mmCIF file of C-alpha atoms in Angstrom:
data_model
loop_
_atom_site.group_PDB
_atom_site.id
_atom_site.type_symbol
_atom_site.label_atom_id
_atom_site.label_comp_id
_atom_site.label_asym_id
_atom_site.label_seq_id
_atom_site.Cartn_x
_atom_site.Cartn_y
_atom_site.Cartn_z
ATOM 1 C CA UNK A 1 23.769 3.298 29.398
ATOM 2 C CA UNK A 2 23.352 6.054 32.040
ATOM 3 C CA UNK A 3 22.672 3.215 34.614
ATOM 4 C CA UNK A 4 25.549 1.287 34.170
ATOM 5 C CA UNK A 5 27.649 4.402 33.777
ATOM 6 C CA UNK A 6 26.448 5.938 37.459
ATOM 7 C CA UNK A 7 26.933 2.480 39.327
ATOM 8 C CA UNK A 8 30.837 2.546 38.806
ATOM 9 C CA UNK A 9 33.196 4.017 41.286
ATOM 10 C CA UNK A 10 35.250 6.029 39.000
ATOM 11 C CA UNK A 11 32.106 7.590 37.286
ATOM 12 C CA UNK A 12 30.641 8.767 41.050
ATOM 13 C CA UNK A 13 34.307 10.364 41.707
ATOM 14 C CA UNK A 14 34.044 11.796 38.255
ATOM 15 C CA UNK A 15 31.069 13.596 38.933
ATOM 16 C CA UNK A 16 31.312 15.033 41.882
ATOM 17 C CA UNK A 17 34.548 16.954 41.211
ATOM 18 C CA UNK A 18 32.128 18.421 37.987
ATOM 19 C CA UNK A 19 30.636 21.981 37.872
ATOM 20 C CA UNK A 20 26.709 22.211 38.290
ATOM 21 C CA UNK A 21 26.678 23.297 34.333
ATOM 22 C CA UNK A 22 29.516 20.768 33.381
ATOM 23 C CA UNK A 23 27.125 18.400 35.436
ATOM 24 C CA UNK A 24 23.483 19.150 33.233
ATOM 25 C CA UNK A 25 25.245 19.185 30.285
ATOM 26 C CA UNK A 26 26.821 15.480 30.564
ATOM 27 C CA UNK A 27 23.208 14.796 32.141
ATOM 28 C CA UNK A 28 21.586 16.501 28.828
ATOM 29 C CA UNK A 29 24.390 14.229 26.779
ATOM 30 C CA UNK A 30 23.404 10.788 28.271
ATOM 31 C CA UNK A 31 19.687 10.847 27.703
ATOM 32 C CA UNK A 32 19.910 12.115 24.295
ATOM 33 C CA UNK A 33 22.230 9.288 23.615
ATOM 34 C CA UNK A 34 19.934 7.204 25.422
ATOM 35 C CA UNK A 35 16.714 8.613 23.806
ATOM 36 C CA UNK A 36 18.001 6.954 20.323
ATOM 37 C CA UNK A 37 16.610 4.642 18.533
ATOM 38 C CA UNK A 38 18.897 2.002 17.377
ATOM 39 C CA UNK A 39 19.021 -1.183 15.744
ATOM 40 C CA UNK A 40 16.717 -4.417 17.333
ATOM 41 C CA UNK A 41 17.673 -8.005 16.263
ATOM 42 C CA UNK A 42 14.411 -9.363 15.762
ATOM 43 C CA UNK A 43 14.002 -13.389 15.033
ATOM 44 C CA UNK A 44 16.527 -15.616 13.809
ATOM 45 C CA UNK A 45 20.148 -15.498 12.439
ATOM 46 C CA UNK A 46 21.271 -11.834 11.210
ATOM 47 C CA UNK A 47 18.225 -9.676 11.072
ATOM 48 C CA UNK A 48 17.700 -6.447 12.016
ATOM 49 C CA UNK A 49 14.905 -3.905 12.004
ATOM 50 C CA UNK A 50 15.234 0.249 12.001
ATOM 51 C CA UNK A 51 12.649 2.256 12.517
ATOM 52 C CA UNK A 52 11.652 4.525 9.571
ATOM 53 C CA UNK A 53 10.168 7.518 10.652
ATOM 54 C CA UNK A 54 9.686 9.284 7.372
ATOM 55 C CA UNK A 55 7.133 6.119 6.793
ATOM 56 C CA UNK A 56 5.882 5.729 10.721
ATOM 57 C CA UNK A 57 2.988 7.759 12.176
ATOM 58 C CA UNK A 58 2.273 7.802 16.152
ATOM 59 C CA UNK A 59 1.166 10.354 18.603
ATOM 60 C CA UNK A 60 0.849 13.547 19.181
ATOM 61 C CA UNK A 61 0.653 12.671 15.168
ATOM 62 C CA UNK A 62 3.217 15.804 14.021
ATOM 63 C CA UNK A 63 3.356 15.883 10.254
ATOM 64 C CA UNK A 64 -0.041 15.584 9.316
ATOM 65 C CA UNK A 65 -2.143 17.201 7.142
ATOM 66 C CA UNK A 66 -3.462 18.457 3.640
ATOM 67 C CA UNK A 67 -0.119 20.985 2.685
ATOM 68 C CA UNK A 68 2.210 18.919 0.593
ATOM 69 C CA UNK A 69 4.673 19.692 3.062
ATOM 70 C CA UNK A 70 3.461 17.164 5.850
ATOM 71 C CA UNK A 71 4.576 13.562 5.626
ATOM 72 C CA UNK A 72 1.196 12.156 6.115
ATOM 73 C CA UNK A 73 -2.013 13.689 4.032
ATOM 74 C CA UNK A 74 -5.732 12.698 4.925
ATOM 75 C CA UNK A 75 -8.309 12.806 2.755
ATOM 76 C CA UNK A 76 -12.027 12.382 2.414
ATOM 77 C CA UNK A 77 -13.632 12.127 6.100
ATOM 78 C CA UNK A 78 -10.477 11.670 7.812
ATOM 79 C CA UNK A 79 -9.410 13.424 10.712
ATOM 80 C CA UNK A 80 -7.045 13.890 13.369
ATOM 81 C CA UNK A 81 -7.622 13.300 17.211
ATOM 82 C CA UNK A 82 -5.569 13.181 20.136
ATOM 83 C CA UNK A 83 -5.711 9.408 20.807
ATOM 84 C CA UNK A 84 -6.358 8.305 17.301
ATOM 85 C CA UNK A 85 -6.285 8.696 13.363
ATOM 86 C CA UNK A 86 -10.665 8.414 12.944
ATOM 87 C CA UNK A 87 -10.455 7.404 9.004
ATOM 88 C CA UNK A 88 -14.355 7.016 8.989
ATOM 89 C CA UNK A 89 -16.804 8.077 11.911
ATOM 90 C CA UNK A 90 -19.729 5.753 12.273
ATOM 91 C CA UNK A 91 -22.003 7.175 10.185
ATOM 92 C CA UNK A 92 -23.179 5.577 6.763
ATOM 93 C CA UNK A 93 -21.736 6.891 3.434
ATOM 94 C CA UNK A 94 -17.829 8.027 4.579
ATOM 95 C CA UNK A 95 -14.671 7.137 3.072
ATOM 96 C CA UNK A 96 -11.345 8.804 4.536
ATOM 97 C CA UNK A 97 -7.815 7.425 3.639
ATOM 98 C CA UNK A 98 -4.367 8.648 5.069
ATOM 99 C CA UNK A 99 -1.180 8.194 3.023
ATOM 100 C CA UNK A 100 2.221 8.525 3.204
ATOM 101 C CA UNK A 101 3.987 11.828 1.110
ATOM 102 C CA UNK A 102 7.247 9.865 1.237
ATOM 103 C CA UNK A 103 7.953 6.886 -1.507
ATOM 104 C CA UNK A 104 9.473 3.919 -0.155
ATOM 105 C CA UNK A 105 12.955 2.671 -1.490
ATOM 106 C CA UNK A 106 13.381 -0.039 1.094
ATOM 107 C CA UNK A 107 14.246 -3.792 -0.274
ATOM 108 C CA UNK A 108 12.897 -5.756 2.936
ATOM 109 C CA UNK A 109 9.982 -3.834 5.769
ATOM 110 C CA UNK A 110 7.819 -4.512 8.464
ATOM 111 C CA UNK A 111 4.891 -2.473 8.702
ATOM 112 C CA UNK A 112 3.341 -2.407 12.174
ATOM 113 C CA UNK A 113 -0.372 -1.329 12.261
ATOM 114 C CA UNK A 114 -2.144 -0.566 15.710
ATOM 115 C CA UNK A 115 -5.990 -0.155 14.767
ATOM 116 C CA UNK A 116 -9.263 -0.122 16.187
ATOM 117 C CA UNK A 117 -12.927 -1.164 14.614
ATOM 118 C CA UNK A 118 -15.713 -0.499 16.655
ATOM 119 C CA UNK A 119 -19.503 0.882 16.589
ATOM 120 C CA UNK A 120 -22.805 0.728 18.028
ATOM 121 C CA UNK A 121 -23.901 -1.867 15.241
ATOM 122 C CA UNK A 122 -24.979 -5.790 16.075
ATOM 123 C CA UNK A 123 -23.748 -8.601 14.755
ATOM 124 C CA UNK A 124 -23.256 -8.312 10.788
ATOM 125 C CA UNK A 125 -25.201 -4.865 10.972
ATOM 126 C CA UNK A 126 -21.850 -2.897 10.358
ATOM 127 C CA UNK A 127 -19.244 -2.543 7.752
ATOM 128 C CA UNK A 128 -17.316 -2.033 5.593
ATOM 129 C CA UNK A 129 -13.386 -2.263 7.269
ATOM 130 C CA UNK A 130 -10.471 -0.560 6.458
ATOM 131 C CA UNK A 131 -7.401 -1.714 4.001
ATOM 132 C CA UNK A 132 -3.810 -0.759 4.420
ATOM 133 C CA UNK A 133 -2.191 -0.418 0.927
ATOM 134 C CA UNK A 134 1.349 -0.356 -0.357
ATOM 135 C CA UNK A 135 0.709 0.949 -4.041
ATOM 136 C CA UNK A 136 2.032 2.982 -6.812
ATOM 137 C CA UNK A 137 -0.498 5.727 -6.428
ATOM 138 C CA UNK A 138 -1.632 7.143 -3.704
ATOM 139 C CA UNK A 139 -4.823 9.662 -2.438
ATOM 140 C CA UNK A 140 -7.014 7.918 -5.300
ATOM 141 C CA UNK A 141 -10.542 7.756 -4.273
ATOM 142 C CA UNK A 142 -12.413 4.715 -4.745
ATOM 143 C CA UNK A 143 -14.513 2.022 -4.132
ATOM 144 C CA UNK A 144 -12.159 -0.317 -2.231
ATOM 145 C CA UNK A 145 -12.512 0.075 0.858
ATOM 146 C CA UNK A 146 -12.350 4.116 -0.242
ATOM 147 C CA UNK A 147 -9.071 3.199 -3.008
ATOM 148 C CA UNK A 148 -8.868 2.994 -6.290
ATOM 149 C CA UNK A 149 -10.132 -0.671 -7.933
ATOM 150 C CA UNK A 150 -7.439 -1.751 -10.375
ATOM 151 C CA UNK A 151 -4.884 -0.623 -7.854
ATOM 152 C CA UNK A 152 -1.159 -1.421 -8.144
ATOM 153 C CA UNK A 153 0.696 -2.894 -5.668
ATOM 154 C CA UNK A 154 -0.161 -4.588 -2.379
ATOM 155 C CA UNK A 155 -3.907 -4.341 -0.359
ATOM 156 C CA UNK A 156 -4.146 -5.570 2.489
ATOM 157 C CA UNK A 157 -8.021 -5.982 4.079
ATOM 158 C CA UNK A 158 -10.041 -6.007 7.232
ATOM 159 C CA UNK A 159 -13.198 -6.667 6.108
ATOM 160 C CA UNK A 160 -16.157 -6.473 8.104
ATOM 161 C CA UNK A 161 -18.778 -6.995 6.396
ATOM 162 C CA UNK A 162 -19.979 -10.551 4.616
ATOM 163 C CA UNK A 163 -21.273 -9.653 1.181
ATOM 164 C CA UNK A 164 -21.440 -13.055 -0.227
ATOM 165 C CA UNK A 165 -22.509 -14.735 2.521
ATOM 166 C CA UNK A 166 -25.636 -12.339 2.767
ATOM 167 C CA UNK A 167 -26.450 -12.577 -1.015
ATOM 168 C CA UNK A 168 -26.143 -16.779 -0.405
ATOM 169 C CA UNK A 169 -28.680 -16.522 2.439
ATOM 170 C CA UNK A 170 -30.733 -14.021 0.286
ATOM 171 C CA UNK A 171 -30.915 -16.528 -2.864
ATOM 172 C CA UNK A 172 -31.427 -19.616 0.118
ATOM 173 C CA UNK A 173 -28.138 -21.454 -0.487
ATOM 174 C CA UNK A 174 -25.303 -22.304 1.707
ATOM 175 C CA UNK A 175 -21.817 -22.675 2.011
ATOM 176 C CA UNK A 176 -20.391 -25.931 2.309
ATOM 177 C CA UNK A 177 -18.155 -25.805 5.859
ATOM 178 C CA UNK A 178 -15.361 -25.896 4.584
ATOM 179 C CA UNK A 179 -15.785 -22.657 2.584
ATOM 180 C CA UNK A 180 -17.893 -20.530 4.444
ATOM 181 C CA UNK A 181 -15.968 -17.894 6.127
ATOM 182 C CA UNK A 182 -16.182 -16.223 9.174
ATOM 183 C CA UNK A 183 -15.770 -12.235 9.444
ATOM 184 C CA UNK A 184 -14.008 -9.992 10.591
ATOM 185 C CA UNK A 185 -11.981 -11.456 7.905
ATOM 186 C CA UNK A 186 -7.953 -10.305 6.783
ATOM 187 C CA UNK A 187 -7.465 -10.832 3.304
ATOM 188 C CA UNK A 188 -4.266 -9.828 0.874
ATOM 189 C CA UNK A 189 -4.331 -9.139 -3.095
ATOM 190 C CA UNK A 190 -1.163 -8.016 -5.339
ATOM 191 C CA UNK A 191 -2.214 -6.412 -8.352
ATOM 192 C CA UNK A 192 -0.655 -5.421 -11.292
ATOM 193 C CA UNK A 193 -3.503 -2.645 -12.879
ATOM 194 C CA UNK A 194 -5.774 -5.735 -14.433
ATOM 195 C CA UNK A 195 -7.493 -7.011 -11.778
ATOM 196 C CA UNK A 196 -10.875 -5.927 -10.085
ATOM 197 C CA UNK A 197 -11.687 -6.464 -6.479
ATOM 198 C CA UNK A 198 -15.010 -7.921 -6.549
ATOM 199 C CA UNK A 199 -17.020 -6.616 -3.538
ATOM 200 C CA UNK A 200 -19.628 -8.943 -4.143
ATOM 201 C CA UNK A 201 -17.731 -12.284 -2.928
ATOM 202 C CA UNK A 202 -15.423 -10.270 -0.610
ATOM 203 C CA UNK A 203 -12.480 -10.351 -2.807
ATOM 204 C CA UNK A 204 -12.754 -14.092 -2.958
ATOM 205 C CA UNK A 205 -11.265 -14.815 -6.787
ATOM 206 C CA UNK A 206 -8.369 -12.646 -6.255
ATOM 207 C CA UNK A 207 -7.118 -13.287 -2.390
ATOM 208 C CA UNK A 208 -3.979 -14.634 -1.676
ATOM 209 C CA UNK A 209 -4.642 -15.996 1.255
ATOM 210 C CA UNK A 210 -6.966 -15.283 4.358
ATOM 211 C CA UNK A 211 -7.960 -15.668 8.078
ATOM 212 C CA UNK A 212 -10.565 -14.926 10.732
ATOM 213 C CA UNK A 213 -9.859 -11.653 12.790
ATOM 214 C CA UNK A 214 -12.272 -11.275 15.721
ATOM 215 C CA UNK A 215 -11.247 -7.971 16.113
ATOM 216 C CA UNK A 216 -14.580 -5.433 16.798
ATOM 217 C CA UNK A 217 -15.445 -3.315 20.062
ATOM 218 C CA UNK A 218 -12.700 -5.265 22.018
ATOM 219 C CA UNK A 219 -11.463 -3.573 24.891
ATOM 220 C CA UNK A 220 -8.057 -4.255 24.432
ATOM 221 C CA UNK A 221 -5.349 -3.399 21.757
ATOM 222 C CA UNK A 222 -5.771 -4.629 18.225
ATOM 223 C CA UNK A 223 -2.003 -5.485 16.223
ATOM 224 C CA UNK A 224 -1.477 -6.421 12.321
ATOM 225 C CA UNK A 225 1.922 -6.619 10.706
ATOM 226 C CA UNK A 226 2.852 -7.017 7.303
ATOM 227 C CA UNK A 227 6.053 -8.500 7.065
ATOM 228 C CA UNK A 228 8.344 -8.300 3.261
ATOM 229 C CA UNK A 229 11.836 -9.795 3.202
ATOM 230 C CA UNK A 230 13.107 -11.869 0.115
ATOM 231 C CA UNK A 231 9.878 -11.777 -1.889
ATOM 232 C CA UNK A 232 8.295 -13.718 1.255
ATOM 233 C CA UNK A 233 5.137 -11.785 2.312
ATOM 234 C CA UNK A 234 4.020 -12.331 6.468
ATOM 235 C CA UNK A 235 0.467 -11.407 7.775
ATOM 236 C CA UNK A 236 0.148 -11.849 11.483
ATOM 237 C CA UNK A 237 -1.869 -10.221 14.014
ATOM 238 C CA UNK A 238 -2.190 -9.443 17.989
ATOM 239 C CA UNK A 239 -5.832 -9.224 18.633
ATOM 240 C CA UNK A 240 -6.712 -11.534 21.594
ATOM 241 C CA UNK A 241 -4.626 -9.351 24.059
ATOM 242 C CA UNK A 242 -1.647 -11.618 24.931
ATOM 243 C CA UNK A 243 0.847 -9.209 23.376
ATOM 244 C CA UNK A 244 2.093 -12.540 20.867
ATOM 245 C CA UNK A 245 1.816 -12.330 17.215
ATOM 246 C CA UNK A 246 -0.274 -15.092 15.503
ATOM 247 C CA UNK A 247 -0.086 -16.375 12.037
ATOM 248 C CA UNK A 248 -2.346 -15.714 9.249
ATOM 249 C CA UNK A 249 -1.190 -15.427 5.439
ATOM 250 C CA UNK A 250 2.542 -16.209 4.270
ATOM 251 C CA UNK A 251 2.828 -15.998 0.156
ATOM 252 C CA UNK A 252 6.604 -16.865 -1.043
ATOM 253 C CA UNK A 253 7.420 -15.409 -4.002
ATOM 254 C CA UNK A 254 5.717 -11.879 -3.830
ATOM 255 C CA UNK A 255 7.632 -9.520 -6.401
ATOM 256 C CA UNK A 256 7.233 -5.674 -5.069
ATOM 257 C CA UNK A 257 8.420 -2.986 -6.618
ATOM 258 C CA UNK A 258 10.179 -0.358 -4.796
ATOM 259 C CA UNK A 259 9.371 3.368 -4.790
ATOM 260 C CA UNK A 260 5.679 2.596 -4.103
ATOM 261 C CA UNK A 261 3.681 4.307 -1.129
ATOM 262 C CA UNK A 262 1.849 3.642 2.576
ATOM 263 C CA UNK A 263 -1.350 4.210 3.051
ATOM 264 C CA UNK A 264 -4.326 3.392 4.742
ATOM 265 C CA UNK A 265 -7.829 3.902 3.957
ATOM 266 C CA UNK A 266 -11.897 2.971 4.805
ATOM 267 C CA UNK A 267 -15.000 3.362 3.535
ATOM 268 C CA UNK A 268 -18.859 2.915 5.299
ATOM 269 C CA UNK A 269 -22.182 2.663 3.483
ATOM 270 C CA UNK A 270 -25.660 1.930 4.306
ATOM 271 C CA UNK A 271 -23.488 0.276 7.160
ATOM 272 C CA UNK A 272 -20.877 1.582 9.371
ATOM 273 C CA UNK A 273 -18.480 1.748 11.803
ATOM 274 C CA UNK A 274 -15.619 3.856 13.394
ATOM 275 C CA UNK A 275 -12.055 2.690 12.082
ATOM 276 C CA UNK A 276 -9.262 4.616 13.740
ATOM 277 C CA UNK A 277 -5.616 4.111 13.238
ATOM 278 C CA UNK A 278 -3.636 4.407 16.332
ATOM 279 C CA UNK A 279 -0.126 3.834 15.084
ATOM 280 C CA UNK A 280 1.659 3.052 11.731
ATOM 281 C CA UNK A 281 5.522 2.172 12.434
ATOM 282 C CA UNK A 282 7.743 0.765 9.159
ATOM 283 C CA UNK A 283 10.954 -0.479 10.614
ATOM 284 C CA UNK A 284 13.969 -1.400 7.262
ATOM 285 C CA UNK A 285 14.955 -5.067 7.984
ATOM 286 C CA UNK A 286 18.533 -5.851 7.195
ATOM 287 C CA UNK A 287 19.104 -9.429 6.318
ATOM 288 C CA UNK A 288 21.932 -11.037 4.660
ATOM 289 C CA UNK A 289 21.350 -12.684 1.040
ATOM 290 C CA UNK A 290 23.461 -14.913 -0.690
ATOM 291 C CA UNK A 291 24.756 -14.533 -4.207
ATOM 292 C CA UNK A 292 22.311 -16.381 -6.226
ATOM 293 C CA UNK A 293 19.483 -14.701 -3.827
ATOM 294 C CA UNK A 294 21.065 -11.350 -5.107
ATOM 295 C CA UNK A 295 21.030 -12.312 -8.508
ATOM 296 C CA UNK A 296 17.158 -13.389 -8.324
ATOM 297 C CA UNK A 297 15.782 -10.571 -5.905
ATOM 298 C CA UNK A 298 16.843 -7.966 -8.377
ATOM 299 C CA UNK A 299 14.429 -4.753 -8.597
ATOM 300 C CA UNK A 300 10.768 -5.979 -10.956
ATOM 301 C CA UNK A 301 9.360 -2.663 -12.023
ATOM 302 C CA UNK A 302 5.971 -4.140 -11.981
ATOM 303 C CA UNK A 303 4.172 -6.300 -9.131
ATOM 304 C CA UNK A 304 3.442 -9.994 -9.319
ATOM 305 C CA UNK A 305 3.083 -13.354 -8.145
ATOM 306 C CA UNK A 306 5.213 -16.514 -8.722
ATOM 307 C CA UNK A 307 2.827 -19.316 -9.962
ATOM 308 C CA UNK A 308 -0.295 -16.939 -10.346
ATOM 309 C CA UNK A 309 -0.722 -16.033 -13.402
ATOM 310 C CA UNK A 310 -2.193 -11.479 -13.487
ATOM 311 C CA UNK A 311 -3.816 -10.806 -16.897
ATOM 312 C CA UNK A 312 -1.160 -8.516 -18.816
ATOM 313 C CA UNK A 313 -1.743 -5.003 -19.162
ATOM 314 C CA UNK A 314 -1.752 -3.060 -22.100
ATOM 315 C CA UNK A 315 0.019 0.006 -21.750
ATOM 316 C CA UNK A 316 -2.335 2.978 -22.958
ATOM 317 C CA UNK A 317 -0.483 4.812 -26.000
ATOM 318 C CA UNK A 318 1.469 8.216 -24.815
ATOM 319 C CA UNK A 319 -1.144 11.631 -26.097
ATOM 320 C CA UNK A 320 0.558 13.158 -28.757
ATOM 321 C CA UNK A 321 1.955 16.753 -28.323
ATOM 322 C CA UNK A 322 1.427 19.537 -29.876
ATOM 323 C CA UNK A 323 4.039 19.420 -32.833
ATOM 324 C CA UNK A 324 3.895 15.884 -33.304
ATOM 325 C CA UNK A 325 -0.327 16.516 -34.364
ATOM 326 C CA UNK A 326 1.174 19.323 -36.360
ATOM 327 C CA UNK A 327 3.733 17.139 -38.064
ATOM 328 C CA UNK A 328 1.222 14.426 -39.000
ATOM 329 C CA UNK A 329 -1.642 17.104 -40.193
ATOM 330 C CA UNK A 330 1.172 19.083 -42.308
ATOM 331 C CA UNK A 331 2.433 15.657 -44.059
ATOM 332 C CA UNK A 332 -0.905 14.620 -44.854
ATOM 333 C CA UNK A 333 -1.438 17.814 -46.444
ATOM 334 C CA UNK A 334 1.316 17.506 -48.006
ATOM 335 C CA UNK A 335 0.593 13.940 -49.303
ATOM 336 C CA UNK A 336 -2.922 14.774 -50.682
ATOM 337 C CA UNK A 337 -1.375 17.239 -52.430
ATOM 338 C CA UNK A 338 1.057 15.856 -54.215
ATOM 339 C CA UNK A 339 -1.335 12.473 -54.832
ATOM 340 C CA UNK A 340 -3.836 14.692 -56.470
ATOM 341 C CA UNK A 341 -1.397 16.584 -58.363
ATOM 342 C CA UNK A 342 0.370 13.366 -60.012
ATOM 343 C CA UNK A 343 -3.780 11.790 -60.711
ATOM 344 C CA UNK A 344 -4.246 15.261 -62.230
ATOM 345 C CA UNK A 345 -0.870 14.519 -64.321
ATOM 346 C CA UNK A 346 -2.024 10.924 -65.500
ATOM 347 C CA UNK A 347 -5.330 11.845 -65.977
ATOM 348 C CA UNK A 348 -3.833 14.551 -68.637
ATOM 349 C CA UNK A 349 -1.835 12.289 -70.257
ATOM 350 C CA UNK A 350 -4.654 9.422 -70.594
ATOM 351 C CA UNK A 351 -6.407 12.034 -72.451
ATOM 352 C CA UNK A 352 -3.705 13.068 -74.644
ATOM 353 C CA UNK A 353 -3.151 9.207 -76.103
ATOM 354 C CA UNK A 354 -7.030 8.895 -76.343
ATOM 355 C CA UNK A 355 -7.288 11.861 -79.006
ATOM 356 C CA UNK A 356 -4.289 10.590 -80.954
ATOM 357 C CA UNK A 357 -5.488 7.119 -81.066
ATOM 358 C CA UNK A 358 -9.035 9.255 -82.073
ATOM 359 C CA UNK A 359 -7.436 10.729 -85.090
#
């Protein structure tokens, strides 16, 4: 704007007849109107993406910390650097996660990730990866990848580390070719509460889809994006170094709830590995919907798949409070009571029609 704005005639004349201090502050004006950042069309037809940055995290990484004030919280072995977000050093037994404070109301995203993997381990003698999660709870320790199993929401992983494939070569079996996979490996699950992720085939049973990310101690930039607009979920990735984005999972019919939270997480064991996060950036895509795609992309208060079938869950019963236990203890009472008083009554009266049917 300031560049087309100082190549006119009338702007030069304009200027010159200004004040030095009339002069810095129009200067002052222009580049914070140019500093902005405003809507990008991105693909095809109407769609357009703004950057969230109550949900984005980049250098000098303000807003970051353990006080429920900041808008990111680490936990575990995270910790902040200058260059990077180090969720897990590489060192053997770590976990570190970092989530987003802020819930996320937004119908359609793109979540940007800009990551690194790398360590002094050889081939297959590191581990574990990291996972970036969009779930209803958040800073939940665990064993997936350091979250919660029996998450809900969205996980999305980079694992590392072949499990199965080690425990196949242990037992002396192979994969067929056209089932082995190759690792690093990205991998996405939606779960509802019910499901486990089963570490020992790599999240295998419960994947949605899947491909090979080549993505350790490379010397270049590593990219993954997670893509959500009309219940159509988009994996790609930028990991050769060509700055392009390349395919790798698309699920239609991916019901999200809203409200849920961003976070990312890692966890190393008798392996390991350092897995920094460079950059998170969530940018609200605006597309238009038709009526009967209004009508069917209503709000779902509970996550799930079209055509795969999530075991229900059972919804554990509410503890009672304190005057309900009260309430139930007093009418028991009560009840015992009065049962024993009316057996004492009919016992009485049995007794009196036995003695005059004695006499």
């Amino acid at each position: 704007m300031a560049a087309s704005l100082g190549s006119s005639g009338w702007w030069q004349r304009w200027r010159r007849r200004l004040s030095a201090r009339d002069g810095s502050r129009m200067l002052l004006l222009l580049l914070l109107l140019g500093s902005g950042q405003g809507p990008r069309q991105v693909g095809a037809g109407q769609t357009f993406e703004y950057l969230k940055r109550e949900h984005s995290l980049s250098k000098p990484y303000q807003g970051v910390g353990t006080s429920t004030s900041s808008l990111w919280n680490l936990m575990g072995n995270a910790m902040v650097m200058t260059q990077y977000i180090r969720l897990t050093p590489d060192m053997q037994s770590k976990q570190g996660a970092l989530w987003n404070r802020v819930p996320c109301f937004l119908r359609d995203w793109e979540l940007q990730v800009h990551f690194k993997i790398h360590g002094q381990g050889k081939k297959n003698l590191h581990g574990d990866g990291l996972a970036i999660w969009y779930t209803k709870d958040r800073m939940q320790p665990g064993p997936v990848f350091g979250n919660m199993d029996k998450f809900v929401g969205l996980g999305v992983f980079v694992d590392t580390y072949p499990n199965e494939e080690k425990q196949q070569e242990a037992q002396k079996r192979r994969y067929s070719p056209g089932v082995q996979r190759v690792f690093p490996y990205i991998s996405a699950m939606v779960n509802n509460g019910s499901l486990s992720y089963d570490h020992e085939r790599d999240g295998r049973p419960t994947e949605l889809g899947g491909c090979t990310a080549i993505v350790r101690n490379l010397h270049y930039d590593t990219f993954l994006v997670i893509r959500y607009v009309k219940r159509h979920l988009t994996i790609m990735m930028d990991i050769d170094g060509k700055h392009e984005w390349r395919d790798c999972i698309e699920v239609p019919g991916v019901r999200l709830p809203r409200g849920y939270y961003f976070g990312t997480s890692s966890i190393t064991g008798d392996l390991s590995d350092n897995h920094d996060v460079i950059s998170l950036k969530l940018f609200e895509l605006t597309v238009e919907r038709t009526p009967e795609e209004e009508r069917l992309h209503r709000d779902v208060f509970l996550p799930s798949v079209d055509n795969m079938k999530l075991p229900e869950m059972t919804a554990p019963l509410p503890p009672l409070s304190g005057l309900a236990l009260f309430l139930i203890v007093f009418f028991s009472l009560v009840f015992s009571v009065f049962a024993i008083v009316i057996g004492i009554i009919l016992y009485n009266k049995w007794q009196e029609q036995s003695r005059k049917r004695f006499y």
